[in-house]
Amino acid sequence: MGQLKLSTDLWSSQTVFILAAVGSAVGLGNLWKFPYITGENGGGAFVLVYLACVLLIGIPVLMSEIALGRAGKANPVQAMSNLARENGASRLWALLGLNGVLAGALILSFYTVIAGWAVSYFFQSFSGAFVDMNASEANSHFDALMANPYELLFWHTVMSLVTILIVSKGVKAGLERAINLMLPALLLILLVLLGYATTTGAFGKSFNFLFAADFSKLTWESVLIAMGHAFFTLSIGLGTMMVYGSYLSQKSSIVKASLWIAFADTAIALIAGLVIFSIVFSNGLEAGSGPGLLFETLPVAFGQMAGGWFFGTLFFALVVMAALSSAISLIEPVVSWFDQNWGIKREKAVWILGTLIWVFGIGTVLSFNVWQDVHFLGEKTFFGTVDYLTSNIMLPLGGLLMAVFMAWVMTKEQIKTQIDLSSGWMKWFILDLKWLSPIAVLVVSSSGLVASESVLIMVAISLFLYGAYVWNVTRKN
Ligand code: PFF
């Protein structure tokens, strides 16, 4: 084992940190996942739950995660171990970092596959393949791509290689430069598309779909999906924000940065939703068509509208850029762990890990064709299983434990040096982390995961375990 190192590679300014964190947060989650899960879960009420989760759980956990990274001064595993030692808590807290490092690698394994679809669609849109396309052609076009494992593997490989090349250049030379270029372009393209959406004639319908809440369509499972998505879209619960926080100078305001990140991420998801549903409704397409929503319906819309070639190509370029700035942040926690704890140089670590993750991603490639009838956890494919385990279990669990550590293990003084809130807001912040967020995560997870008749028992057991756990932690303090 090599010499242990701490994070020293500081972002060149607070703005650069915010850009990087927004780059991580804004990705396939906003442009591909948010619209399709909103479509599947009935629109308004689901969006409302998601917004409540961002506000009440997401933002406090985001602030905590960045703070834990900056205070722990290292990758998630080492940062948690440093902070636990400093506070006389169990060294087992390092497992929380390990959960994150693993979740990041697992998410990346399917992330590059789906981002690969967008690369393929970008080239096809550019070549004019979508001009005059109708719904059934678009459907068979998407099905043909899904049915071809070699093509999926090719684009998965392209995305993996680009991610590896950027991350191997290091924080300043690689991450910052990539993000500085991508983020402004992304915002610009989205605004152009928003302008277009207002001219489709279905902007009002799209607005209503997203914001008029019909609670009869909401189930516990959809509440769990909304909560899991709040974690996924803000990139929290797995250590990405922790490792980005470890590169943040003590002078920067974590509160201000977190509010910007959450605002930008939410605004971009809602704008993307407005754009996508305007196009969907104005073409009489189906909102709840599932993971294919972006890829099966938009080419039809782009194929039929004036300037569709231009808007379509821009749109898929936007998806690819957004995915890339998230992909690089998914691998950063595990790479910095290898670099700092195991003495494996960044460049070598990225290649080794990137290759392993790429191999695991082949499982996702095959889920859409050769392995489409291979099921885990009931009806889920390999991809469905990895997505479900990470978004709905590992991230909320990681976020819950971060909240617990921040509020119950860190001292008031330590929290105050990281979180620049007034004393009134600080009280709310701690109350939220101590009780509201953990209980909400436990209740929603247990209700969403188990059959309805067992819900109450599961909730009771979870609350009991949480109480016992907190009692144990505070006793050690
Ligand atoms: N937030 C990203 C998205 O919305 O696509 C996905 C993601 C990136 C999740 C980084 C978690 C993470 F650490």
PDB file of C-alpha atoms in Angstrom, residues 202-414:
ATOM      1  CA  ALA A 202     -48.675  22.533 -26.706  1.00  0.00           C
ATOM      2  CA  PHE A 203     -46.605  24.524 -24.237  1.00  0.00           C
ATOM      3  CA  GLY A 204     -49.639  25.133 -21.980  1.00  0.00           C
ATOM      4  CA  LYS A 205     -50.571  21.458 -21.972  1.00  0.00           C
ATOM      5  CA  SER A 206     -47.000  20.526 -21.170  1.00  0.00           C
ATOM      6  CA  PHE A 207     -46.979  23.077 -18.330  1.00  0.00           C
ATOM      7  CA  ASN A 208     -50.204  21.643 -16.899  1.00  0.00           C
ATOM      8  CA  PHE A 209     -48.941  18.105 -17.149  1.00  0.00           C
ATOM      9  CA  LEU A 210     -45.861  19.008 -15.108  1.00  0.00           C
ATOM     10  CA  PHE A 211     -47.445  21.277 -12.537  1.00  0.00           C
ATOM     11  CA  ALA A 212     -51.115  20.334 -12.045  1.00  0.00           C
ATOM     12  CA  ALA A 213     -50.982  17.727  -9.273  1.00  0.00           C
ATOM     13  CA  ASP A 214     -53.328  14.733  -9.398  1.00  0.00           C
ATOM     14  CA  PHE A 215     -52.578  12.726  -6.249  1.00  0.00           C
ATOM     15  CA  SER A 216     -54.774   9.800  -7.261  1.00  0.00           C
ATOM     16  CA  LYS A 217     -51.955   8.715  -9.569  1.00  0.00           C
ATOM     17  CA  LEU A 218     -49.386   8.574  -6.777  1.00  0.00           C
ATOM     18  CA  THR A 219     -48.314   5.256  -5.179  1.00  0.00           C
ATOM     19  CA  TRP A 220     -45.651   4.538  -2.544  1.00  0.00           C
ATOM     20  CA  GLU A 221     -43.498   3.116  -5.290  1.00  0.00           C
ATOM     21  CA  SER A 222     -43.698   6.387  -7.232  1.00  0.00           C
ATOM     22  CA  VAL A 223     -42.853   8.359  -4.070  1.00  0.00           C
ATOM     23  CA  LEU A 224     -39.775   6.131  -3.688  1.00  0.00           C
ATOM     24  CA  ILE A 225     -38.856   6.736  -7.334  1.00  0.00           C
ATOM     25  CA  ALA A 226     -39.263  10.507  -6.849  1.00  0.00           C
ATOM     26  CA  MET A 227     -37.062  10.442  -3.757  1.00  0.00           C
ATOM     27  CA  GLY A 228     -34.436   8.197  -5.361  1.00  0.00           C
ATOM     28  CA  HIS A 229     -34.416  10.563  -8.293  1.00  0.00           C
ATOM     29  CA  ALA A 230     -33.807  13.589  -6.055  1.00  0.00           C
ATOM     30  CA  PHE A 231     -30.600  11.856  -4.897  1.00  0.00           C
ATOM     31  CA  PHE A 232     -29.623  10.740  -8.386  1.00  0.00           C
ATOM     32  CA  THR A 233     -30.184  14.092 -10.051  1.00  0.00           C
ATOM     33  CA  LEU A 234     -28.322  16.100  -7.391  1.00  0.00           C
ATOM     34  CA  SER A 235     -25.453  13.552  -7.483  1.00  0.00           C
ATOM     35  CA  ILE A 236     -25.709  13.009  -3.742  1.00  0.00           C
ATOM     36  CA  GLY A 237     -25.420  10.028  -1.453  1.00  0.00           C
ATOM     37  CA  LEU A 238     -22.427   8.440  -3.140  1.00  0.00           C
ATOM     38  CA  GLY A 239     -19.440  10.696  -2.528  1.00  0.00           C
ATOM     39  CA  THR A 240     -19.150  12.644  -5.772  1.00  0.00           C
ATOM     40  CA  MET A 241     -19.995  15.870  -3.991  1.00  0.00           C
ATOM     41  CA  MET A 242     -17.769  14.754  -1.120  1.00  0.00           C
ATOM     42  CA  VAL A 243     -14.730  14.366  -3.325  1.00  0.00           C
ATOM     43  CA  TYR A 244     -15.535  17.607  -5.192  1.00  0.00           C
ATOM     44  CA  GLY A 245     -15.890  19.239  -1.751  1.00  0.00           C
ATOM     45  CA  SER A 246     -12.462  17.950  -0.754  1.00  0.00           C
ATOM     46  CA  TYR A 247     -10.992  20.050  -3.575  1.00  0.00           C
ATOM     47  CA  LEU A 248     -12.869  23.161  -2.338  1.00  0.00           C
ATOM     48  CA  SER A 249     -11.028  25.944  -0.525  1.00  0.00           C
ATOM     49  CA  GLN A 250     -12.095  26.833   3.015  1.00  0.00           C
ATOM     50  CA  LYS A 251     -12.994  30.354   1.867  1.00  0.00           C
ATOM     51  CA  SER A 252     -15.892  29.238  -0.344  1.00  0.00           C
ATOM     52  CA  SER A 253     -19.467  29.263   0.914  1.00  0.00           C
ATOM     53  CA  ILE A 254     -20.977  25.774   0.906  1.00  0.00           C
ATOM     54  CA  VAL A 255     -24.479  27.146   1.467  1.00  0.00           C
ATOM     55  CA  LYS A 256     -24.323  29.490  -1.506  1.00  0.00           C
ATOM     56  CA  ALA A 257     -22.775  26.848  -3.730  1.00  0.00           C
ATOM     57  CA  SER A 258     -25.377  24.223  -2.747  1.00  0.00           C
ATOM     58  CA  LEU A 259     -28.281  26.555  -3.418  1.00  0.00           C
ATOM     59  CA  TRP A 260     -26.891  27.346  -6.861  1.00  0.00           C
ATOM     60  CA  ILE A 261     -26.359  23.672  -7.657  1.00  0.00           C
ATOM     61  CA  ALA A 262     -29.879  22.680  -6.579  1.00  0.00           C
ATOM     62  CA  PHE A 263     -31.459  25.647  -8.354  1.00  0.00           C
ATOM     63  CA  ALA A 264     -29.619  25.049 -11.630  1.00  0.00           C
ATOM     64  CA  ASP A 265     -30.261  21.301 -11.564  1.00  0.00           C
ATOM     65  CA  THR A 266     -33.969  21.656 -10.845  1.00  0.00           C
ATOM     66  CA  ALA A 267     -34.455  24.475 -13.340  1.00  0.00           C
ATOM     67  CA  ILE A 268     -32.736  22.487 -16.086  1.00  0.00           C
ATOM     68  CA  ALA A 269     -34.845  19.371 -15.375  1.00  0.00           C
ATOM     69  CA  LEU A 270     -38.062  21.394 -15.471  1.00  0.00           C
ATOM     70  CA  ILE A 271     -37.041  23.220 -18.655  1.00  0.00           C
ATOM     71  CA  ALA A 272     -36.107  19.893 -20.256  1.00  0.00           C
ATOM     72  CA  GLY A 273     -39.475  18.490 -19.177  1.00  0.00           C
ATOM     73  CA  LEU A 274     -41.333  21.474 -20.640  1.00  0.00           C
ATOM     74  CA  VAL A 275     -39.443  21.157 -23.909  1.00  0.00           C
ATOM     75  CA  ILE A 276     -39.882  17.404 -24.214  1.00  0.00           C
ATOM     76  CA  PHE A 277     -43.580  17.291 -23.283  1.00  0.00           C
ATOM     77  CA  SER A 278     -44.363  20.250 -25.553  1.00  0.00           C
ATOM     78  CA  ILE A 279     -42.918  18.263 -28.436  1.00  0.00           C
ATOM     79  CA  VAL A 280     -44.610  15.067 -27.270  1.00  0.00           C
ATOM     80  CA  PHE A 281     -48.077  16.645 -26.944  1.00  0.00           C
ATOM     81  CA  SER A 282     -47.894  18.765 -30.063  1.00  0.00           C
ATOM     82  CA  ASN A 283     -47.246  15.572 -32.042  1.00  0.00           C
ATOM     83  CA  GLY A 284     -49.889  13.486 -30.275  1.00  0.00           C
ATOM     84  CA  LEU A 285     -47.254  11.176 -28.804  1.00  0.00           C
ATOM     85  CA  GLU A 286     -47.437   9.128 -25.592  1.00  0.00           C
ATOM     86  CA  ALA A 287     -46.044  10.725 -22.362  1.00  0.00           C
ATOM     87  CA  GLY A 288     -45.721   7.459 -20.449  1.00  0.00           C
ATOM     88  CA  SER A 289     -43.798   5.469 -23.015  1.00  0.00           C
ATOM     89  CA  GLY A 290     -40.914   4.656 -20.635  1.00  0.00           C
ATOM     90  CA  PRO A 291     -37.119   4.781 -21.014  1.00  0.00           C
ATOM     91  CA  GLY A 292     -37.512   5.123 -24.761  1.00  0.00           C
ATOM     92  CA  LEU A 293     -39.369   8.476 -24.412  1.00  0.00           C
ATOM     93  CA  LEU A 294     -36.426  10.621 -25.432  1.00  0.00           C
ATOM     94  CA  PHE A 295     -35.183   8.290 -28.144  1.00  0.00           C
ATOM     95  CA  GLU A 296     -38.430   6.982 -29.618  1.00  0.00           C
ATOM     96  CA  THR A 297     -40.521  10.119 -29.647  1.00  0.00           C
ATOM     97  CA  LEU A 298     -38.231  13.091 -30.127  1.00  0.00           C
ATOM     98  CA  PRO A 299     -36.876  11.972 -33.504  1.00  0.00           C
ATOM     99  CA  VAL A 300     -40.488  11.963 -34.729  1.00  0.00           C
ATOM    100  CA  ALA A 301     -41.006  15.462 -33.441  1.00  0.00           C
ATOM    101  CA  PHE A 302     -37.691  16.664 -34.821  1.00  0.00           C
ATOM    102  CA  GLY A 303     -38.356  14.843 -38.076  1.00  0.00           C
ATOM    103  CA  GLN A 304     -41.640  16.644 -38.592  1.00  0.00           C
ATOM    104  CA  MET A 305     -40.988  20.168 -37.404  1.00  0.00           C
ATOM    105  CA  ALA A 306     -39.479  23.062 -39.298  1.00  0.00           C
ATOM    106  CA  GLY A 307     -35.747  23.261 -38.558  1.00  0.00           C
ATOM    107  CA  GLY A 308     -35.922  19.786 -37.026  1.00  0.00           C
ATOM    108  CA  TRP A 309     -32.533  18.718 -38.340  1.00  0.00           C
ATOM    109  CA  PHE A 310     -30.894  21.675 -36.606  1.00  0.00           C
ATOM    110  CA  PHE A 311     -32.823  21.401 -33.330  1.00  0.00           C
ATOM    111  CA  GLY A 312     -32.492  17.627 -33.210  1.00  0.00           C
ATOM    112  CA  THR A 313     -28.752  17.642 -33.744  1.00  0.00           C
ATOM    113  CA  LEU A 314     -28.325  20.389 -31.134  1.00  0.00           C
ATOM    114  CA  PHE A 315     -30.501  18.528 -28.688  1.00  0.00           C
ATOM    115  CA  PHE A 316     -28.569  15.273 -28.868  1.00  0.00           C
ATOM    116  CA  ALA A 317     -25.288  17.191 -28.638  1.00  0.00           C
ATOM    117  CA  LEU A 318     -26.710  18.682 -25.442  1.00  0.00           C
ATOM    118  CA  VAL A 319     -27.560  15.266 -24.035  1.00  0.00           C
ATOM    119  CA  VAL A 320     -24.070  13.946 -24.789  1.00  0.00           C
ATOM    120  CA  MET A 321     -22.342  16.944 -23.203  1.00  0.00           C
ATOM    121  CA  ALA A 322     -24.506  16.790 -20.101  1.00  0.00           C
ATOM    122  CA  ALA A 323     -23.867  13.062 -19.755  1.00  0.00           C
ATOM    123  CA  LEU A 324     -20.137  13.502 -20.124  1.00  0.00           C
ATOM    124  CA  SER A 325     -19.804  16.063 -17.341  1.00  0.00           C
ATOM    125  CA  SER A 326     -21.725  13.662 -15.073  1.00  0.00           C
ATOM    126  CA  ALA A 327     -19.810  10.567 -16.154  1.00  0.00           C
ATOM    127  CA  ILE A 328     -16.480  12.155 -15.226  1.00  0.00           C
ATOM    128  CA  SER A 329     -17.857  12.917 -11.761  1.00  0.00           C
ATOM    129  CA  LEU A 330     -19.075   9.340 -11.242  1.00  0.00           C
ATOM    130  CA  ILE A 331     -15.604   7.857 -11.570  1.00  0.00           C
ATOM    131  CA  GLU A 332     -13.786  10.575  -9.589  1.00  0.00           C
ATOM    132  CA  PRO A 333     -14.516   9.161  -6.066  1.00  0.00           C
ATOM    133  CA  VAL A 334     -13.081   5.725  -6.812  1.00  0.00           C
ATOM    134  CA  VAL A 335     -10.136   7.145  -8.763  1.00  0.00           C
ATOM    135  CA  SER A 336      -9.172   9.505  -5.950  1.00  0.00           C
ATOM    136  CA  TRP A 337      -9.484   6.597  -3.495  1.00  0.00           C
ATOM    137  CA  PHE A 338      -7.057   4.495  -5.566  1.00  0.00           C
ATOM    138  CA  ASP A 339      -4.729   7.474  -5.961  1.00  0.00           C
ATOM    139  CA  GLN A 340      -4.748   8.630  -2.342  1.00  0.00           C
ATOM    140  CA  ASN A 341      -5.027   5.345  -0.429  1.00  0.00           C
ATOM    141  CA  TRP A 342      -3.465   2.762  -2.666  1.00  0.00           C
ATOM    142  CA  GLY A 343      -0.729   4.861  -4.275  1.00  0.00           C
ATOM    143  CA  ILE A 344      -1.921   4.004  -7.776  1.00  0.00           C
ATOM    144  CA  LYS A 345      -1.338   7.062  -9.940  1.00  0.00           C
ATOM    145  CA  ARG A 346      -4.446   8.781 -11.310  1.00  0.00           C
ATOM    146  CA  GLU A 347      -3.748   7.902 -14.922  1.00  0.00           C
ATOM    147  CA  LYS A 348      -3.180   4.216 -14.219  1.00  0.00           C
ATOM    148  CA  ALA A 349      -6.105   4.062 -11.774  1.00  0.00           C
ATOM    149  CA  VAL A 350      -8.496   5.562 -14.335  1.00  0.00           C
ATOM    150  CA  TRP A 351      -7.512   3.037 -16.974  1.00  0.00           C
ATOM    151  CA  ILE A 352      -7.798   0.039 -14.621  1.00  0.00           C
ATOM    152  CA  LEU A 353     -11.120   1.141 -13.114  1.00  0.00           C
ATOM    153  CA  GLY A 354     -12.506   2.444 -16.393  1.00  0.00           C
ATOM    154  CA  THR A 355     -11.844  -0.950 -17.986  1.00  0.00           C
ATOM    155  CA  LEU A 356     -13.502  -2.863 -15.120  1.00  0.00           C
ATOM    156  CA  ILE A 357     -16.554  -0.582 -15.229  1.00  0.00           C
ATOM    157  CA  TRP A 358     -16.696  -0.902 -19.010  1.00  0.00           C
ATOM    158  CA  VAL A 359     -16.724  -4.704 -18.693  1.00  0.00           C
ATOM    159  CA  PHE A 360     -19.535  -4.557 -16.115  1.00  0.00           C
ATOM    160  CA  GLY A 361     -21.455  -2.222 -18.455  1.00  0.00           C
ATOM    161  CA  ILE A 362     -21.599  -5.026 -21.027  1.00  0.00           C
ATOM    162  CA  GLY A 363     -24.292  -6.514 -18.762  1.00  0.00           C
ATOM    163  CA  THR A 364     -26.406  -3.415 -19.442  1.00  0.00           C
ATOM    164  CA  VAL A 365     -25.674  -3.595 -23.173  1.00  0.00           C
ATOM    165  CA  LEU A 366     -26.941  -7.186 -23.192  1.00  0.00           C
ATOM    166  CA  SER A 367     -30.042  -6.365 -21.071  1.00  0.00           C
ATOM    167  CA  PHE A 368     -31.647  -4.819 -24.135  1.00  0.00           C
ATOM    168  CA  ASN A 369     -31.144  -7.817 -26.401  1.00  0.00           C
ATOM    169  CA  VAL A 370     -29.434 -11.153 -25.634  1.00  0.00           C
ATOM    170  CA  TRP A 371     -30.263 -11.013 -21.904  1.00  0.00           C
ATOM    171  CA  GLN A 372     -33.614  -9.267 -22.138  1.00  0.00           C
ATOM    172  CA  ASP A 373     -35.331 -12.269 -20.593  1.00  0.00           C
ATOM    173  CA  VAL A 374     -32.789 -12.716 -17.823  1.00  0.00           C
ATOM    174  CA  HIS A 375     -34.413 -11.265 -14.730  1.00  0.00           C
ATOM    175  CA  PHE A 376     -33.281 -10.357 -11.229  1.00  0.00           C
ATOM    176  CA  LEU A 377     -35.270  -8.915  -8.291  1.00  0.00           C
ATOM    177  CA  GLY A 378     -38.538 -10.072  -9.821  1.00  0.00           C
ATOM    178  CA  GLU A 379     -39.072  -8.580 -13.252  1.00  0.00           C
ATOM    179  CA  LYS A 380     -35.966  -6.462 -13.566  1.00  0.00           C
ATOM    180  CA  THR A 381     -33.321  -6.851 -16.249  1.00  0.00           C
ATOM    181  CA  PHE A 382     -29.623  -6.556 -15.418  1.00  0.00           C
ATOM    182  CA  PHE A 383     -29.812  -2.819 -16.210  1.00  0.00           C
ATOM    183  CA  GLY A 384     -33.065  -2.397 -14.258  1.00  0.00           C
ATOM    184  CA  THR A 385     -31.498  -4.108 -11.273  1.00  0.00           C
ATOM    185  CA  VAL A 386     -28.348  -1.988 -11.217  1.00  0.00           C
ATOM    186  CA  ASP A 387     -30.418   1.187 -11.665  1.00  0.00           C
ATOM    187  CA  TYR A 388     -32.852   0.161  -8.917  1.00  0.00           C
ATOM    188  CA  LEU A 389     -30.206  -0.903  -6.414  1.00  0.00           C
ATOM    189  CA  THR A 390     -28.182   2.263  -6.863  1.00  0.00           C
ATOM    190  CA  SER A 391     -30.888   4.972  -7.187  1.00  0.00           C
ATOM    191  CA  ASN A 392     -33.457   3.568  -4.813  1.00  0.00           C
ATOM    192  CA  ILE A 393     -31.276   1.887  -2.193  1.00  0.00           C
ATOM    193  CA  MET A 394     -27.576   2.789  -2.206  1.00  0.00           C
ATOM    194  CA  LEU A 395     -27.958   6.549  -2.757  1.00  0.00           C
ATOM    195  CA  PRO A 396     -30.789   7.161  -0.255  1.00  0.00           C
ATOM    196  CA  LEU A 397     -29.009   4.945   2.286  1.00  0.00           C
ATOM    197  CA  GLY A 398     -25.733   6.812   1.687  1.00  0.00           C
ATOM    198  CA  GLY A 399     -27.498  10.173   2.008  1.00  0.00           C
ATOM    199  CA  LEU A 400     -29.273   9.097   5.182  1.00  0.00           C
ATOM    200  CA  LEU A 401     -26.017   8.032   6.823  1.00  0.00           C
ATOM    201  CA  MET A 402     -24.301  11.260   5.744  1.00  0.00           C
ATOM    202  CA  ALA A 403     -27.107  13.239   7.389  1.00  0.00           C
ATOM    203  CA  VAL A 404     -26.793  11.121  10.534  1.00  0.00           C
ATOM    204  CA  PHE A 405     -23.028  11.535  10.670  1.00  0.00           C
ATOM    205  CA  MET A 406     -23.215  15.273  10.105  1.00  0.00           C
ATOM    206  CA  ALA A 407     -25.916  15.910  12.718  1.00  0.00           C
ATOM    207  CA  TRP A 408     -25.088  13.308  15.370  1.00  0.00           C
ATOM    208  CA  VAL A 409     -21.332  12.742  15.159  1.00  0.00           C
ATOM    209  CA  MET A 410     -19.805  16.071  14.072  1.00  0.00           C
ATOM    210  CA  THR A 411     -19.555  18.695  16.788  1.00  0.00           C
ATOM    211  CA  LYS A 412     -21.437  22.021  16.578  1.00  0.00           C
ATOM    212  CA  GLU A 413     -18.096  23.782  16.104  1.00  0.00           C
ATOM    213  CA  GLN A 414     -17.095  21.544  13.230  1.00  0.00           C
TER     214      GLN A 414
END
